[in-house]
Coordinates of C-alpha atoms in Angstrom, one line a residue:
X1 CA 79.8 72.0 119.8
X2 CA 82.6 74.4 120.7
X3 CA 82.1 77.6 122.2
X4 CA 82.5 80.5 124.8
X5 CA 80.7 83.5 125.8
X6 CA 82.2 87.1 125.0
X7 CA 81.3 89.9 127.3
X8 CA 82.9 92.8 127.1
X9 CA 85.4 93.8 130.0
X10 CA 85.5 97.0 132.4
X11 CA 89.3 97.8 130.7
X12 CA 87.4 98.0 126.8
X13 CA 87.1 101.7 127.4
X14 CA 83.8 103.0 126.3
X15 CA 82.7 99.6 125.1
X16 CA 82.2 98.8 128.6
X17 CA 78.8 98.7 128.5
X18 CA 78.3 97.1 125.2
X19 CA 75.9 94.4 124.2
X20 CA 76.2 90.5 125.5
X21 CA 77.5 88.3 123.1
X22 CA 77.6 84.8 122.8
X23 CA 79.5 83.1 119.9
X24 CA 79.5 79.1 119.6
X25 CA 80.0 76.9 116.9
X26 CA 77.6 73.8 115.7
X27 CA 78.9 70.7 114.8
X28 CA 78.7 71.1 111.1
X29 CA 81.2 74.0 111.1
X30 CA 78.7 76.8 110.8
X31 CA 79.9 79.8 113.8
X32 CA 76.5 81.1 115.5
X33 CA 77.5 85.1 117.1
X34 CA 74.2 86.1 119.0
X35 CA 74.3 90.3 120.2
X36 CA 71.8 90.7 122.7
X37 CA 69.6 94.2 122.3
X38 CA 66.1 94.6 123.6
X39 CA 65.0 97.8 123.3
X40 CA 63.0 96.7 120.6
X41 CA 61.3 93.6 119.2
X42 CA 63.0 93.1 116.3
X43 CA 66.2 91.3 115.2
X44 CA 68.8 91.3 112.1
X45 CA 69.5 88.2 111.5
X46 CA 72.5 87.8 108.6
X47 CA 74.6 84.7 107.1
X48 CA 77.6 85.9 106.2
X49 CA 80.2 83.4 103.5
X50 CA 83.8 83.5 103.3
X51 CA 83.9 84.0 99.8
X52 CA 84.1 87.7 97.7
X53 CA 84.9 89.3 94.7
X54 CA 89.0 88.2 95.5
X55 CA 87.4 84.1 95.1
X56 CA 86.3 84.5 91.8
X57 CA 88.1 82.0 89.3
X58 CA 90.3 83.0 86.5
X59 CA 88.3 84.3 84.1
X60 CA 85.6 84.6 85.8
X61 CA 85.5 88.1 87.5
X62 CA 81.8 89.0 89.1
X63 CA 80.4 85.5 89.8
X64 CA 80.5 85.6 93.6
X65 CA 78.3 89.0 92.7
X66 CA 76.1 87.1 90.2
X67 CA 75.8 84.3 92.7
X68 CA 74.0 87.3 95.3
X69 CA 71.4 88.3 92.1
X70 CA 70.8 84.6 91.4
X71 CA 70.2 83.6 95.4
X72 CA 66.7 84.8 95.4
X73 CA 65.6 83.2 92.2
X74 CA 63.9 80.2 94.2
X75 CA 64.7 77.2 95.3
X76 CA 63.8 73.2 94.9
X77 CA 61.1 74.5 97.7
X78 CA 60.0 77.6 97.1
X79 CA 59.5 79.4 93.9
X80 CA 61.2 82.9 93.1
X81 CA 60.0 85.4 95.0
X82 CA 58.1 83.4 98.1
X83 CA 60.6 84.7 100.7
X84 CA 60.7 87.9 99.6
X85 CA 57.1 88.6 99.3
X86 CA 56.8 87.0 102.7
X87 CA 58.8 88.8 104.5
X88 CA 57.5 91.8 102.7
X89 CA 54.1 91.0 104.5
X90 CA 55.7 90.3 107.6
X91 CA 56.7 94.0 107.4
X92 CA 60.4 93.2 107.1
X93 CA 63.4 94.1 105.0
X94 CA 65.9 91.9 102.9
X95 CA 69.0 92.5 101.2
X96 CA 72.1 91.3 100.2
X97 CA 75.7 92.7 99.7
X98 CA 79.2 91.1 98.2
X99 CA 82.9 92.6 99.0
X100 CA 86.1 91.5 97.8
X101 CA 86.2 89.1 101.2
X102 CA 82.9 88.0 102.1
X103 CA 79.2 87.7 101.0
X104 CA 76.1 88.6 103.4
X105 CA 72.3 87.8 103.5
X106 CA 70.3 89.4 106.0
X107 CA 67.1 90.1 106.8
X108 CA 65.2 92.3 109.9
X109 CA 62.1 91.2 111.4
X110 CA 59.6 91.5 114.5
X111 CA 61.9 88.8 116.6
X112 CA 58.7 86.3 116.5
X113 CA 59.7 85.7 112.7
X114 CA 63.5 84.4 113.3
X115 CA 62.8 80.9 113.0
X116 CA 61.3 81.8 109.5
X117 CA 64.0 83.8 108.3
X118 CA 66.1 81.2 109.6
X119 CA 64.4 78.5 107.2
X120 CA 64.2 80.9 104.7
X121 CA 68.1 80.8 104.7
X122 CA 69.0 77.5 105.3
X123 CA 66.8 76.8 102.2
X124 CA 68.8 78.3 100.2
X125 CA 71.7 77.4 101.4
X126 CA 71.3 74.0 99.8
X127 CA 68.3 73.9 97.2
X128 CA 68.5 76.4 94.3
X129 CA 67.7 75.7 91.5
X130 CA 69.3 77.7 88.3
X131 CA 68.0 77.3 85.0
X132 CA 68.8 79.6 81.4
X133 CA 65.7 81.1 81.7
X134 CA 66.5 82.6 84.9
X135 CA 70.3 83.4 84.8
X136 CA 70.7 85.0 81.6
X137 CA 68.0 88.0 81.8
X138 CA 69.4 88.4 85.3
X139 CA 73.6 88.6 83.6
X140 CA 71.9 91.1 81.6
X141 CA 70.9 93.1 84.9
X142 CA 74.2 93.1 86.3
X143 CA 75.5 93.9 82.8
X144 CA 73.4 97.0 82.9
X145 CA 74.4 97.7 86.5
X146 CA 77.9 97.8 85.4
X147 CA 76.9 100.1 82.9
X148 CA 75.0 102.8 84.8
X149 CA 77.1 102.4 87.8
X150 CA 81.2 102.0 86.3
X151 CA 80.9 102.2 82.5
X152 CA 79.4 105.6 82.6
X153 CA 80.6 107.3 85.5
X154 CA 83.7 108.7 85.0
X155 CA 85.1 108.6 88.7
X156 CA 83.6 105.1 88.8
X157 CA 86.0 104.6 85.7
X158 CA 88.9 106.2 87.6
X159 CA 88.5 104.0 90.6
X160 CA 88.8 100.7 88.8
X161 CA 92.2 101.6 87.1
X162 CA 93.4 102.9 90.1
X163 CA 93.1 99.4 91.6
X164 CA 94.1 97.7 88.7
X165 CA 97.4 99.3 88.6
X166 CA 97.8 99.0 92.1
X167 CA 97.5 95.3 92.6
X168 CA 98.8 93.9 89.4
X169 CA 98.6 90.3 90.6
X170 CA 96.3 90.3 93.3
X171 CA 92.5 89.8 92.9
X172 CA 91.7 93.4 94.8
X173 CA 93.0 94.6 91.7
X174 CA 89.4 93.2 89.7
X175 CA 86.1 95.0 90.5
X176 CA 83.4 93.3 92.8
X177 CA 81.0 93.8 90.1
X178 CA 83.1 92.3 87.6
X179 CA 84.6 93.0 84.0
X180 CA 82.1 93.5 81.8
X181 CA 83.5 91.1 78.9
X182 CA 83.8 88.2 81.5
X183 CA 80.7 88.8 82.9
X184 CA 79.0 88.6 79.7
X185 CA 80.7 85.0 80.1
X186 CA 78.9 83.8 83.0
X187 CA 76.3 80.9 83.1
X188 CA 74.5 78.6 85.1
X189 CA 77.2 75.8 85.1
X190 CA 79.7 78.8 86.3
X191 CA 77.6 80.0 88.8
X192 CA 76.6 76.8 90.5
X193 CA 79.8 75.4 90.8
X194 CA 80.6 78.9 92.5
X195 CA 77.8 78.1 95.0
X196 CA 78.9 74.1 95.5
X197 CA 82.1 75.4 96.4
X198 CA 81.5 77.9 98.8
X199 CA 77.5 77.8 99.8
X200 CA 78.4 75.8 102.7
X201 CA 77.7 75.2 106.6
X202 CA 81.8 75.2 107.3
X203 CA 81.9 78.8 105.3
X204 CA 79.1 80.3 107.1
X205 CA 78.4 82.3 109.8
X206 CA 75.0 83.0 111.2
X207 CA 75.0 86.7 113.0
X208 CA 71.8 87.3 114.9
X209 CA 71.1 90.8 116.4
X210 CA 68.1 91.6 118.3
X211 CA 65.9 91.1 121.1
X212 CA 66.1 87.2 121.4
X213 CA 68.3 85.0 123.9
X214 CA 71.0 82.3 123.1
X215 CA 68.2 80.2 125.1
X216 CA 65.9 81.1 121.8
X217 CA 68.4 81.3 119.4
X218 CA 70.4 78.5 119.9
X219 CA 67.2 75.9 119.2
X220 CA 66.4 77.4 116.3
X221 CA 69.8 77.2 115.0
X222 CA 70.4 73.5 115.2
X223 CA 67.2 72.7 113.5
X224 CA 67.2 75.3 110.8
X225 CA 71.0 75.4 110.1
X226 CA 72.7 72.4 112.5
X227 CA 70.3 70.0 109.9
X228 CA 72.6 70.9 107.3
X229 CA 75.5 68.0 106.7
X230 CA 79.1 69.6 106.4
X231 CA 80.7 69.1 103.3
X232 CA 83.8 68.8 104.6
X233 CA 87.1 71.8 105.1
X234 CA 86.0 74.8 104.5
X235 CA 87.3 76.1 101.3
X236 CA 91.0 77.5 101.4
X237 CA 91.5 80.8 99.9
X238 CA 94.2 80.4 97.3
X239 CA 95.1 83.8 96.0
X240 CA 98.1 85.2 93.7
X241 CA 99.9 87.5 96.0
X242 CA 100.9 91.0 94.5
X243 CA 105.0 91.2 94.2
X244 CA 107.1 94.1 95.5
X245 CA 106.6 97.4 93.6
X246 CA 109.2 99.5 92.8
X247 CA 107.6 102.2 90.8
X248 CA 105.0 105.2 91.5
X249 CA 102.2 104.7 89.1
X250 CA 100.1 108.1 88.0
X251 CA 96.5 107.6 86.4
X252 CA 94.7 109.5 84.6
X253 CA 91.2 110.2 83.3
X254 CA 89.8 113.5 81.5
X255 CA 86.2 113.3 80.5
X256 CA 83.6 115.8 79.3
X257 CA 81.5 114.3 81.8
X258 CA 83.5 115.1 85.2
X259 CA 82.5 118.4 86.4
X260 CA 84.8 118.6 89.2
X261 CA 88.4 117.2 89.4
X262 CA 89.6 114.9 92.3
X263 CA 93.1 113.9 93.2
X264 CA 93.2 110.2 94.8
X265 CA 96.3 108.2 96.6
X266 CA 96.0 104.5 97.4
X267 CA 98.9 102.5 99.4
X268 CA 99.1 98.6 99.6
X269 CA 99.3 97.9 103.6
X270 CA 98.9 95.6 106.2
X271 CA 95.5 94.5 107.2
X272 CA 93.8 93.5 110.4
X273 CA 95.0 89.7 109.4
X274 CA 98.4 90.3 108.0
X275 CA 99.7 93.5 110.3
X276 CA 102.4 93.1 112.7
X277 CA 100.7 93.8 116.4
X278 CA 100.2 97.0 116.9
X279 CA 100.3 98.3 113.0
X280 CA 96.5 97.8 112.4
X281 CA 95.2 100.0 115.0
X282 CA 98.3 102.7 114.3
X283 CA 96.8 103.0 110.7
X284 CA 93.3 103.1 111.5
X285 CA 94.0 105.8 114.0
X286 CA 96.7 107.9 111.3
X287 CA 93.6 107.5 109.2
X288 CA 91.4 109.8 111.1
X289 CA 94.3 111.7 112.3
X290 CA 95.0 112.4 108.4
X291 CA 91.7 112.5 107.2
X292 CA 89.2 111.5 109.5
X293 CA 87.0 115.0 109.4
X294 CA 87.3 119.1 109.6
X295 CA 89.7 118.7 112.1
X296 CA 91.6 116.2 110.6
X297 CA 95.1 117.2 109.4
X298 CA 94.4 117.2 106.0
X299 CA 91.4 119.1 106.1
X300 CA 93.3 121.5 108.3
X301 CA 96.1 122.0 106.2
X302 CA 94.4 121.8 102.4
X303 CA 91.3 123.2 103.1
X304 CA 91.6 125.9 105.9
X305 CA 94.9 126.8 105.7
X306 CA 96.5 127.2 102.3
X307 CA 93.0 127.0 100.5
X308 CA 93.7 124.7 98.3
X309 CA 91.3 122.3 98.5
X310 CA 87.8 122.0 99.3
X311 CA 87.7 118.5 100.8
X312 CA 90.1 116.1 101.8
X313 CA 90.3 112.8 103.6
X314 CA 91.7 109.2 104.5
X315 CA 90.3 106.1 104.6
X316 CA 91.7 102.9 105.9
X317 CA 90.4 99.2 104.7
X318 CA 91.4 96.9 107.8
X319 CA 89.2 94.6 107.6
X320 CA 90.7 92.5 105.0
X321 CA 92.4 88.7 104.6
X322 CA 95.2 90.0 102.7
X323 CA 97.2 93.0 102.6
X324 CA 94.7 95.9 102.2
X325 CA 94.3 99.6 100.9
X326 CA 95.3 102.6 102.8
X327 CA 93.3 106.1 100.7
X328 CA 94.4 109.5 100.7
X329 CA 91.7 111.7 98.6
X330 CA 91.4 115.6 97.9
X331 CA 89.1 117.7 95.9
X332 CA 91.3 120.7 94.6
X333 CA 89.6 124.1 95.0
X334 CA 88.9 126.5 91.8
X335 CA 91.8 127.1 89.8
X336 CA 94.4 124.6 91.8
X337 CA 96.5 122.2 89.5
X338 CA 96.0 118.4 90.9
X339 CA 99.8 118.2 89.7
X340 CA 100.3 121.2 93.1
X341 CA 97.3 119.1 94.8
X342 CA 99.0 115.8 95.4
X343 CA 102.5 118.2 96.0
X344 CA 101.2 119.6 99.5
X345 CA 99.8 116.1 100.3
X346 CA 103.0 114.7 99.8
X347 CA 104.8 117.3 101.9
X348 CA 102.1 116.9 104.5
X349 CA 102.6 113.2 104.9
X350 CA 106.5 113.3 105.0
X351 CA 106.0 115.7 107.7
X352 CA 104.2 113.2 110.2
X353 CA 106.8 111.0 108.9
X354 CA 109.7 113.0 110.0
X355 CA 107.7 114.7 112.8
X356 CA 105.2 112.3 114.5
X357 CA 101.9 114.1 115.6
X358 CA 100.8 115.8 118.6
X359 CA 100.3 114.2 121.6
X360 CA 97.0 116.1 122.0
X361 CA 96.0 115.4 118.6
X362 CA 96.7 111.8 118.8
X363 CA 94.6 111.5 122.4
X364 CA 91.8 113.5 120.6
X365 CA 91.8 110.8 118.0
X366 CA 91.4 108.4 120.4
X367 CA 88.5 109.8 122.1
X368 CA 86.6 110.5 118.9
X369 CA 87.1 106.8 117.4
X370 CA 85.9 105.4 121.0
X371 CA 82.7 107.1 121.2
X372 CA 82.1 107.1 117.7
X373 CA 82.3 102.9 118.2
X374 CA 80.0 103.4 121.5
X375 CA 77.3 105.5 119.2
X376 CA 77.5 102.8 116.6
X377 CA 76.4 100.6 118.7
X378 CA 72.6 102.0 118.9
X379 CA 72.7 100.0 115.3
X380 CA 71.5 96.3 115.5
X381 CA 72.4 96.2 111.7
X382 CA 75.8 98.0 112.4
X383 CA 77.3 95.9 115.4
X384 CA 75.8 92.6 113.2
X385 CA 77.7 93.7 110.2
X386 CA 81.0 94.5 112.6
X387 CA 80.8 90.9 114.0
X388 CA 79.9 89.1 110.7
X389 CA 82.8 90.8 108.9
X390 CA 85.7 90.4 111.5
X391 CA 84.5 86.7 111.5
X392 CA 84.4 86.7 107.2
X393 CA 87.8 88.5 107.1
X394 CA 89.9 85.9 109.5
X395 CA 89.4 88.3 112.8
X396 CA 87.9 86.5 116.2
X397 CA 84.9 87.5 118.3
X398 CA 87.2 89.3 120.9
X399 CA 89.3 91.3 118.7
X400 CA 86.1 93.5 118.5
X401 CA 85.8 94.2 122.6
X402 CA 89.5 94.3 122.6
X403 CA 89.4 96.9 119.9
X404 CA 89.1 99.9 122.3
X405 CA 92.3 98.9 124.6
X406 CA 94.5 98.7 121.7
X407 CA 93.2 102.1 119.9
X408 CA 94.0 103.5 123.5
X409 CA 97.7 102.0 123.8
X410 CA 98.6 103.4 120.2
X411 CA 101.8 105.6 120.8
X412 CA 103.4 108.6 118.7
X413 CA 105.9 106.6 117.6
X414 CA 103.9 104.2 116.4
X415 CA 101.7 106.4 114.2
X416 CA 105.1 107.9 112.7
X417 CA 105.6 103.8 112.0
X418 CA 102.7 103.3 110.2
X419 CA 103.3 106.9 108.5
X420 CA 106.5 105.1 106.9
X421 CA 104.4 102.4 105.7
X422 CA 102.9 104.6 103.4
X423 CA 105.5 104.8 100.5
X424 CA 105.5 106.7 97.4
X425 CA 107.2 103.8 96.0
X426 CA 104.8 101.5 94.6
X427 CA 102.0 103.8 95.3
X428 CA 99.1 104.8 92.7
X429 CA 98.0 108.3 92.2
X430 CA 94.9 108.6 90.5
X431 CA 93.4 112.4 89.1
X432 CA 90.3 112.9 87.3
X433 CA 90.3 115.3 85.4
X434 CA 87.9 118.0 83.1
X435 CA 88.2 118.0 79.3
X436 CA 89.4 121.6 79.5
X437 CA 92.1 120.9 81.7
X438 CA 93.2 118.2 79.2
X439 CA 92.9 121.2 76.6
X440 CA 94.8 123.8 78.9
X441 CA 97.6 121.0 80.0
X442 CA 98.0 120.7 75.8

C-alpha cells in the first residue's frame, strides 16, 4: 500500500496543535485518512465518492441524489432498514449528503462499533439490490422534496435560475436535487448503472474521526473495505466546460409569496483545483474581508453606514474540481430599490479594486479565519468533513495543515488581484422581488 503520515508542523500557525493524521491508501485504490481525537469514545466514520450532482448524465439531472435515497433500501444481505435500526440501538446517528462534487455516508458511534459501521458500508458498497417496488415510491419522495423545498419557495426558485444563467454549459448550472421533469424520468436501470459506475473502492475514501488508532483502524480497513476487488481506473470526470461570457445577466423573480426582497451577485472563479497559486486563499480571505460578518466591509458600508441594507455578506465556494462560485448577497432595508442596492455594491467592490484594503483589516482577517479553523477543530464531524471533501474535490491531505501558512502569506496586492477577478462582465445578478414592487416598478 502507499502511504505517509501528516502531522501538522510548528510554522501551520494556530493549527499547530491540531489532531494526528494518518492518510494511506489500500491496494484496491480506496484512500484511508484516520484524525486522531480522544477526548471522547466515539468516532465519525464517513465514505466519501467522487461523484455529485456535476456527474449526472445528460438527461439525467438528480440521480447521484436519488442514488443517496436509494442507498439505504437494503442490500443482497440485509434487508431495508437493518443498519439503520442497528445503529439506532447502538445509540448512533446516520446520514447522508450529495454536492455538486462528491457524495458522503457517515455514521457516529461509541468507537467499539467501527468495525460494524465499517461492514455496514462496505456492504453496500457492492450488494444493493434495487427493485420497482422500491425506487419508484422513493422518485416520488424526492419529487415532493423538490416541491416543498425549490418548487414552492420563491428564493429557492431564484437560486436555481441564478445558476442556470450563470453556467450555461457547465453542470453547476443544474440543481443537486435535480429538474423535476427529469427526475420524474429516473428508474432502477438509471440509477444502478449510476452506482456501477461510480460505487467503487478506486472512488472512495474512508474518513475516520474519533478516538481509535491507525493500529485499530488500519485492520479493520483491509478486511471490511481492502476485501473489496478494484474495478479498475477510477472514473474520469468528463464535464462540458462553460465558455467565456461576455454579457451581465439580471434575474428576476416577484412573487406574492416573498415577504422580504434580496439582492444576490454570483462570479464564475477559480477554485482550490483550478486557481493559480496564491488566488484560492486571496478569495477566501476577500470573502470574509467583503462579507465575512458585522465587521466585514460590506456590512460596514451597507448596513452601518449608509443604512441601506440590513444584511449583507460574501461567500466563497473553493472547494470545488472546476472553476467555482464567488457570492455577493444583500438584504435591502425598508424602502431601498434593489436597482440602488446592487449600485453601492458595485461601487464598493471597484473601490477595493482600485484601492486594495487595509493592512490592518487584511491582518484582522487573517487572525479571525485562523482561529475560527482552530475552534472548528473541537468538531470530529467538522475536521472529517474538511478532510473527506479536500480529498473528493482533487485537494491533498497537506493542503489542509498547509492552509494556515498560505492564508498568513496573503498580501494587499494580492486581494486587489482577486478583487479583479470579480468582473461584472459575465456576472449574474439575481433580485427577488415582492408583488408590489412589480406593481410600483409598473
Amino acid at each position: 500500500m502507499n502511504e505517509h503520515a501528516l502531522t501538522p508542523t510548528p510554522a501551520a500557525a494556530g493549527l499547530a496543535a491540531g489532531p494526528p493524521v494518518s492518510h494511506f491508501t489500500l491496494a484496491n485504490g480506496m484512500e484511508v485518512v484516520l484524525i486522531e481525537d480522544h477526548r471522547a469514545p466515539v468516532v465519525t466514520h464517513m465514505v466519501w465518492y467522487r461523484n455529485g450532482s456535476a456527474d449526472d448524465p445528460p438527461m439525467k439531472s438528480g440521480i447521484a441524489h436519488f442514488l443517496e435515497h436509494l442507498m439505504f433500501k437494503g442490500t443482497k444481505n440485509h434487508e431495508k432498514g437493518y443498519y439503520s435500526n442497528l445503529i439506532a440501538d447502538l445509540g448512533g446517528q446516520e446520514n447522508a449528503f450529495t454536492s455538486n462534487d462528491y457524495t458522503a455516508y457517515f455514521q457516529r458511534v461509541a468507537r467499539e462499533h467501527l468495525a460494524t459501521v465499517m461492514a455496514y458500508e462496505a456492504d453496500r458498497m457492492v450488494n444493493l439490490v434495487l427493485d420497482d417496488a422500491t425506487v419508484n415510491p422513493e422518485r416520488d419522495v424526492v419529487l415532493e422534496e423538490r416541491r416543498m423545498r425549490t418548487d414552492n419557495d420563491p428564493a429557492a426558485q431564484l437560486q436555481e435560475a441564478v445558476h442556470a444563467a450563470l453556467f450555461t454549459q457547465h453542470p453547476y448550472g443544474k440543481p443537486v436535487i435535480g429538474w423535476g421533469h427529469e427526475i420524474e424520468t429516473l428508474d432502477r436501470h438509471d440509477a444502478m448503472a449510476y452506482y456501477q459506475r461510480f460505487y467503487t473502492p478506486e472512488n472512495a475514501i474512508l474518513v475516520v474521526a474519533g478516538d481509535v488508532t491507525r493500529a485499530e483502524v488500519e485492520p479493520l480497513a483491509q478486511t471490511h473495505y481492502g476485501a473489496i476487488p478494484a474495478r479498475g481506473e477510477r472514473p474520469v470526470r468528463l464535464r462540458p466546460q462553460e465558455p467565456p461570457a461576455y454579457a451581465h445577466r439580471l434575474v428576476e423573480l416577484r412573487d406574492a409569496k416573498v415577504e422580504q426582497p434580496s439582492h444576490q451577485a454570483l462570479y464564475i472563479v477559480p477554485s482550490a483545483l483550478t486557481a493559480k497559486a496564491g488566488e484560492q486563499d486571496a478569495l477566501e480571505l476577500l470573502s470574509h474581508l467583503l462579507g465575512g460578518g458585522q465587521t466585514s466591509l460590506l456590512y460596514r458600508k451597507l448596513v452601518l453606514e449608509q443604512q441601506i441594507a440590513v444584511a449583507a455578506g460574501a461567500y466563497y465556494m473553493g472547494g470545488a474540481v472546476d472553476d467555482t462560485r464567488f457570492f455577493l448577497y444583500a438584504v435591502p432595508a425598508e424602502g431601498v430599490e434593489l436597482e440602488a442596492l446592487d449600485a453601492a455594491i458595485e461601487e464598493e467592490l471597484a473601490a477595493v479594486q482600485r484601492h486594495g484594503v487595509d493592512e490592518a483589516d487584511l491582518a484582522r482577517a487573517k487572525t479571525r479565519m485562523i482561529a475560527d479553523a482552530v475552534y472548528a477543530q473541537d468538531s470530529q464531524a467538522t475536521l472529517a468533513r474538511w478532510y473527506g471533501a479536500a480529498l473528493a474535490t482533487g485537494e491533498n491531505v497537506a493542503s489542509i495543515s498547509e492552509w494556515p501558512q498560505r492564508i498568513s502569506a496573503v498580501t494587499v496586492d494580492r486581494i486587489t488581484a482577486a478583487a479583479h477577478l470579480l468582473k461584472r462582465q459575465g456576472a449574474v445578478t439575481g433580485y427577488l422581488k415582492t408583488v408590489e414592487a412589480e406593481a410600483n416598478h409598473e
